[in-house]
Tab-separated table of C-alpha atoms in Angstrom:
chain	number	residue	atom	x	y	z
H	497	MET	CA	73.001	50.987	164.207
H	498	PRO	CA	74.595	53.478	166.889
H	499	TRP	CA	75.589	57.399	165.333
H	500	GLN	CA	77.822	59.070	166.742
H	501	SER	CA	78.615	62.941	165.834
H	502	GLN	CA	81.922	65.036	166.918
H	503	ARG	CA	81.757	68.358	165.603
H	504	GLY	CA	81.015	66.869	162.715
H	505	ALA	CA	80.250	64.280	160.012
H	506	PRO	CA	77.683	61.351	161.545
H	507	VAL	CA	79.582	58.412	161.765
H	508	ARG	CA	79.005	54.732	161.934
H	509	GLY	CA	80.003	53.351	164.735
H	510	GLY	CA	81.521	53.845	168.362
H	511	GLY	CA	84.657	55.057	167.434
H	512	THR	CA	86.863	57.833	165.454
H	513	ALA	CA	87.479	55.367	162.579
H	514	GLY	CA	86.669	57.277	159.384
H	515	PHE	CA	85.556	60.869	161.081
H	516	ARG	CA	85.322	63.460	159.037
H	517	PRO	CA	85.279	67.433	160.220
H	518	ASP	CA	81.986	69.272	159.181
H	519	PRO	CA	82.998	71.394	156.419
H	520	ALA	CA	80.818	73.961	156.979
H	521	HIS	CA	82.767	74.618	160.924
H	522	ARG	CA	86.082	74.423	158.641
H	523	THR	CA	84.742	76.934	156.618
H	524	GLU	CA	83.667	79.344	159.329
H	525	SER	CA	86.948	78.714	161.501
H	526	GLU	CA	89.591	79.604	159.201
H	527	TRP	CA	87.453	82.695	157.898
H	528	GLN	CA	87.864	83.398	161.739
H	529	HIS	CA	91.569	82.660	160.983
H	530	LEU	CA	91.947	84.970	158.210
H	531	ARG	CA	89.633	87.870	159.772
H	532	PRO	CA	92.321	88.413	162.658
H	533	GLU	CA	94.754	87.684	160.595
H	534	ALA	CA	94.084	91.142	158.269
H	535	SER	CA	93.333	93.472	160.691
H	536	GLU	CA	97.553	92.627	162.197
H	537	LEU	CA	98.882	93.132	159.119
H	538	PRO	CA	101.928	95.691	159.867
H	539	TYR	CA	101.567	96.700	155.748
H	540	PRO	CA	100.574	100.294	153.754
H	541	TRP	CA	98.261	98.545	152.026
H	542	ALA	CA	96.910	96.325	154.656
H	543	PRO	CA	94.001	98.434	155.582
H	544	ALA	CA	92.431	98.209	152.015
H	545	TYR	CA	93.540	93.982	152.158
H	546	ARG	CA	91.324	94.329	155.634
H	547	SER	CA	88.199	96.410	154.071
H	548	LEU	CA	88.558	93.655	151.236
H	549	ILE	CA	88.524	90.753	153.491
H	550	GLU	CA	85.598	92.201	155.656
H	551	SER	CA	84.028	92.762	152.659
H	552	ALA	CA	84.195	89.404	151.097
H	553	TYR	CA	83.106	87.790	154.587
H	554	ALA	CA	80.112	89.963	154.658
H	555	ALA	CA	78.377	88.306	150.832
H	556	SER	CA	76.488	84.941	151.785
H	557	ALA	CA	77.788	82.964	148.295
H	558	LEU	CA	81.498	83.866	149.463
H	559	ARG	CA	81.734	83.111	153.290
H	560	SER	CA	79.841	79.481	152.057
H	561	LEU	CA	83.367	78.828	150.644
H	562	TYR	CA	86.183	77.912	152.005
H	563	PRO	CA	88.877	81.166	151.518
H	564	PHE	CA	92.409	80.777	151.190
H	565	THR	CA	94.888	83.387	150.554
H	566	SER	CA	98.461	82.737	147.673
H	567	HIS	CA	100.549	85.344	147.953
H	568	TRP	CA	97.826	87.906	149.759
H	569	ALA	CA	95.145	87.430	146.646
H	570	LEU	CA	92.325	85.734	148.626
H	571	ARG	CA	90.786	83.156	146.945
H	572	PHE	CA	88.363	80.335	147.555
H	573	SER	CA	88.264	76.789	146.977
H	574	THR	CA	84.251	74.339	147.550
H	575	THR	CA	86.773	71.577	149.734
H	576	THR	CA	88.818	72.061	152.330
H	577	ARG	CA	92.399	71.635	153.278
H	578	PRO	CA	94.623	69.144	152.515
H	579	ASP	CA	92.724	69.241	148.612
H	580	LEU	CA	91.842	72.741	147.931
H	581	ASN	CA	89.258	72.894	144.284
H	582	PRO	CA	89.211	76.464	143.619
H	583	THR	CA	86.419	77.880	142.535
H	584	GLY	CA	85.415	81.042	140.963
H	585	PRO	CA	87.879	84.220	140.792
H	586	CYS	CA	90.791	85.297	142.576
H	587	LEU	CA	89.972	89.529	144.369
H	588	THR	CA	93.452	91.402	145.615
H	589	ALA	CA	93.921	94.578	147.310
H	590	ASN	CA	95.994	96.472	145.249
H	591	SER	CA	99.059	99.796	146.632
H	592	ASP	CA	97.548	101.467	144.458
H	593	ALA	CA	93.848	101.701	146.469
H	594	THR	CA	92.357	99.757	144.160
H	595	PHE	CA	90.280	96.118	144.805
H	596	GLY	CA	90.709	93.714	141.511
H	597	VAL	CA	89.120	90.268	140.422
H	598	GLY	CA	90.572	88.020	137.969
H	599	SER	CA	90.426	85.182	136.734
H	600	GLY	CA	93.561	84.201	137.713
H	601	LEU	CA	95.782	84.364	140.547
H	602	LEU	CA	97.119	88.295	140.835
H	603	THR	CA	95.633	88.889	137.356
H	604	PRO	CA	92.409	91.331	137.670
H	605	ASP	CA	90.821	90.266	134.250
H	606	LEU	CA	87.696	90.782	135.856
H	607	GLY	CA	87.922	94.565	136.222
H	608	LEU	CA	89.470	96.714	138.800
H	609	PHE	CA	87.150	98.547	141.487
H	610	ALA	CA	86.790	101.610	143.784
H	611	THR	CA	85.580	100.211	146.436
H	612	PRO	CA	85.695	95.904	147.986
H	613	GLY	CA	81.990	96.040	147.875
H	614	GLU	CA	82.014	96.628	143.809
H	615	ALA	CA	85.379	93.156	143.647
H	616	VAL	CA	83.214	91.275	145.883
H	617	ALA	CA	80.106	91.845	144.090
H	618	ARG	CA	81.849	91.136	140.710
H	619	ALA	CA	83.139	88.406	141.907
H	620	VAL	CA	79.816	86.474	143.552
H	621	ARG	CA	78.842	87.542	139.684
H	622	GLU	CA	80.869	85.477	138.344
H	623	LEU	CA	80.882	82.774	140.476
H	624	SER	CA	78.570	80.412	137.942
H	625	ARG	CA	76.377	77.812	139.562
H	626	GLY	CA	76.133	79.544	142.514
H	627	PRO	CA	77.056	78.901	145.448
H	628	MET	CA	78.623	74.914	146.172
H	629	PRO	CA	78.358	73.840	150.250
H	630	THR	CA	82.068	72.562	151.677
H	631	ASP	CA	83.402	69.336	151.314
H	632	VAL	CA	86.328	67.852	153.246
H	633	ARG	CA	88.408	65.287	151.224
């Protein structure tokens, strides 16, 4: 049986029917979209947000998860769009120059931190089963 790959998972046959994009590629692509987006924001809290995004990207446990944002909060998924499967904590950059980590959206119940690195380290510790590879749904 012929196998074919077009920047995605192998597919049986000669066409693109059943083609599934590579989840690692889609995850990295989303990170590469978030990073410049964060650097172009005109808001007063934007430098803190940029630092948070860069710190999260630097942590391999978080970088292996699909990132997405909601209300400028950074969240993670074990699957790519359109069917996100949120996992782990939510990270926020606050207007008072603190960084929150929470179990829910915009709730820093896991701590407020002075640096993005401290917040990211706390988020990594919260990943109960370690980083899971991202899957496409």
